[in-house]
Short mmCIF file of C-alpha atoms in Angstrom, two decimals:
data_model
loop_
_atom_site.label_atom_id
_atom_site.label_comp_id
_atom_site.label_asym_id
_atom_site.label_seq_id
_atom_site.Cartn_x
_atom_site.Cartn_y
_atom_site.Cartn_z
CA MET P 1447 26.69 -9.43 16.91
CA LYS P 1448 26.88 -13.07 15.77
CA PHE P 1449 26.36 -11.93 12.17
CA LYS P 1450 29.26 -9.44 12.40
CA LEU P 1451 31.51 -12.15 13.84
CA PHE P 1452 30.48 -14.50 11.02
CA VAL P 1453 31.22 -11.87 8.35
CA LEU P 1454 34.59 -11.09 9.96
CA MET P 1455 35.55 -14.79 10.08
CA LEU P 1456 34.39 -15.31 6.49
CA GLY P 1457 36.43 -12.30 5.33
CA MET P 1458 39.55 -13.56 7.11
CA THR P 1459 39.12 -17.01 5.59
CA LEU P 1460 38.73 -15.59 2.11
CA MET P 1461 41.77 -13.36 2.52
CA GLN P 1462 43.85 -16.28 3.76
CA SER P 1463 42.74 -18.58 0.93
CA CYS P 1464 43.51 -15.87 -1.63
CA GLY P 1465 47.09 -15.84 -0.35
CA ASN P 1466 47.45 -19.47 -1.43
CA GLN P 1467 46.12 -18.97 -4.95
CA LEU P 1468 48.04 -18.77 -8.18
CA SER P 1469 47.14 -15.89 -10.46
CA LYS P 1470 45.84 -16.78 -13.91
CA THR P 1471 48.84 -15.06 -15.50
CA SER P 1472 51.30 -17.16 -13.46
CA GLU P 1473 49.37 -20.32 -14.29
CA GLU P 1474 49.56 -19.59 -18.02
CA VAL P 1475 53.29 -18.88 -17.81
CA LEU P 1476 54.15 -21.96 -15.72
CA ASN P 1477 52.08 -24.57 -17.56
CA GLY P 1478 54.00 -26.40 -20.25
CA HIS P 1479 57.27 -28.04 -21.14
CA TRP P 1480 60.54 -26.65 -19.75
CA GLU P 1481 64.13 -27.69 -20.54
CA ALA P 1482 66.86 -27.27 -17.93
CA THR P 1483 69.69 -24.90 -18.79
CA GLN P 1484 71.51 -24.92 -15.43
CA ILE P 1485 71.76 -27.03 -12.29
CA LYS P 1486 73.09 -25.09 -9.28
CA GLY P 1487 74.79 -22.58 -11.55
CA ASN P 1488 76.39 -25.19 -13.84
CA ALA P 1489 75.34 -25.11 -17.48
CA ILE P 1490 73.94 -28.31 -18.97
CA SER P 1491 76.50 -29.80 -21.37
CA ASP P 1492 75.60 -30.15 -25.05
CA LYS P 1493 76.76 -33.78 -24.71
CA VAL P 1494 73.76 -34.81 -22.59
CA THR P 1495 70.03 -34.65 -23.06
CA PRO P 1496 68.84 -31.74 -20.90
CA PRO P 1497 66.50 -32.61 -18.04
CA THR P 1498 62.91 -31.53 -18.60
CA LEU P 1499 60.04 -30.39 -16.40
CA ASP P 1500 56.42 -30.57 -17.53
CA ILE P 1501 54.09 -28.55 -15.30
CA ASP P 1502 50.35 -29.19 -15.19
CA ILE P 1503 48.83 -26.66 -12.78
CA GLU P 1504 45.23 -27.82 -13.23
CA ASP P 1505 46.03 -31.41 -12.16
CA HIS P 1506 48.72 -30.32 -9.65
CA LYS P 1507 51.29 -32.59 -11.31
CA ILE P 1508 54.79 -32.45 -12.66
CA SER P 1509 56.59 -34.93 -14.90
CA GLY P 1510 59.60 -35.04 -17.12
CA ASN P 1511 62.95 -36.63 -17.70
CA ASP P 1512 66.03 -36.09 -15.52
CA SER P 1513 68.30 -36.63 -18.59
CA CYS P 1514 68.15 -40.37 -18.03
CA ASN P 1515 64.95 -41.48 -16.30
CA GLY P 1516 61.36 -40.40 -16.42
CA TYR P 1517 59.79 -38.99 -13.25
CA MET P 1518 56.47 -37.70 -12.00
CA GLY P 1519 55.21 -36.07 -8.87
CA ALA P 1520 52.65 -33.90 -7.18
CA ILE P 1521 52.57 -30.15 -6.67
CA GLN P 1522 51.78 -29.73 -2.95
CA LYS P 1523 51.57 -25.94 -2.96
CA ILE P 1524 51.84 -23.32 -5.63
CA THR P 1525 51.32 -19.57 -5.32
CA ASP P 1526 52.79 -16.65 -7.22
CA LYS P 1527 56.12 -17.42 -5.51
CA ASP P 1528 55.91 -20.77 -3.67
CA PHE P 1529 56.46 -24.07 -5.50
CA LEU P 1530 56.48 -27.10 -3.19
CA LEU P 1531 56.66 -30.60 -4.62
CA GLY P 1532 55.91 -33.94 -3.03
CA GLY P 1533 55.92 -37.60 -3.87
CA VAL P 1534 58.34 -37.41 -6.81
CA ALA P 1535 59.19 -40.88 -8.16
CA GLY P 1536 60.98 -42.09 -11.25
CA THR P 1537 62.34 -45.00 -13.21
CA LEU P 1538 65.81 -46.40 -12.47
CA MET P 1539 67.70 -47.09 -15.69
CA TYR P 1540 71.46 -47.17 -16.17
CA CYS P 1541 72.75 -44.03 -17.87
CA GLU P 1542 76.11 -42.88 -19.13
CA HIS P 1543 75.84 -39.37 -17.61
CA ILE P 1544 74.15 -40.29 -14.33
CA GLU P 1545 75.78 -37.36 -12.51
CA VAL P 1546 73.47 -34.93 -14.37
CA ALA P 1547 70.38 -36.94 -13.40
CA ASP P 1548 71.55 -37.23 -9.78
CA ALA P 1549 72.26 -33.49 -9.50
CA PHE P 1550 68.90 -32.65 -11.08
CA ASN P 1551 66.96 -34.98 -8.76
CA GLN P 1552 68.74 -33.67 -5.67
CA ALA P 1553 68.01 -30.07 -6.66
CA LEU P 1554 64.36 -30.89 -7.40
CA LYS P 1555 63.96 -32.21 -3.82
CA GLU P 1556 65.07 -28.83 -2.43
CA VAL P 1557 62.76 -26.58 -4.46
CA ALA P 1558 60.64 -24.16 -2.39
CA THR P 1559 60.10 -21.04 -4.52
CA TYR P 1560 60.28 -19.89 -8.11
CA LYS P 1561 60.62 -16.83 -10.28
CA VAL P 1562 60.04 -16.33 -13.99
CA GLU P 1563 62.34 -13.73 -15.55
CA GLU P 1564 62.82 -12.96 -19.22
CA GLY P 1565 61.12 -16.20 -20.26
CA GLU P 1566 63.20 -18.38 -17.95
CA LEU P 1567 61.96 -20.34 -14.95
CA HIS P 1568 64.26 -20.30 -11.92
CA LEU P 1569 63.68 -22.62 -8.95
CA PHE P 1570 65.14 -21.75 -5.55
CA SER P 1571 65.70 -23.44 -2.19
CA GLN P 1572 64.07 -22.19 1.00
CA GLN P 1573 67.33 -20.30 1.68
CA GLY P 1574 67.19 -18.55 -1.70
CA GLU P 1575 69.87 -20.57 -3.50
CA LYS P 1576 69.19 -20.86 -7.24
CA LEU P 1577 68.86 -24.60 -7.85
CA LEU P 1578 67.55 -24.99 -11.39
CA SER P 1579 67.00 -22.79 -14.43
CA PHE P 1580 64.81 -23.69 -17.42
CA LYS P 1581 63.77 -22.30 -20.77
CA LYS P 1582 60.29 -22.98 -22.08
CA ASN P 1583 59.98 -25.31 -25.04
CA ASP P 1584 56.39 -26.16 -25.95
CA LYS P 1585 57.48 -27.57 -29.32
CA GLN P 1586 58.47 -30.96 -27.86
#
């Protein structure tokens, strides 16, 4: 009886932990250098350097440039749909187009889920609002 209870508890634990895992395919797709194309539905102007997002799944880290300042942070949780960030910090330089950096940083704070469609990464809020869109650019 104790053995059956142990096996049942072990099975439940394994099933629960599998729900918090990222598939190998998703990991391969997400890892790398991404350039922002939109912030909350607004296209990034050709007159500014687009914000970037570098994802390192193995080390659970992100980094990049918000179009003005460098930033880095931790990935708290990542599954095949969830993408929760924590502890994002950056430099504080003066920039001509600070509104792009501010909008990017605010959107990044709200990210809860993601979807990759047709080679683009889309980040969404908990309510499902599309916050950021990126195209992959590993040729940095």
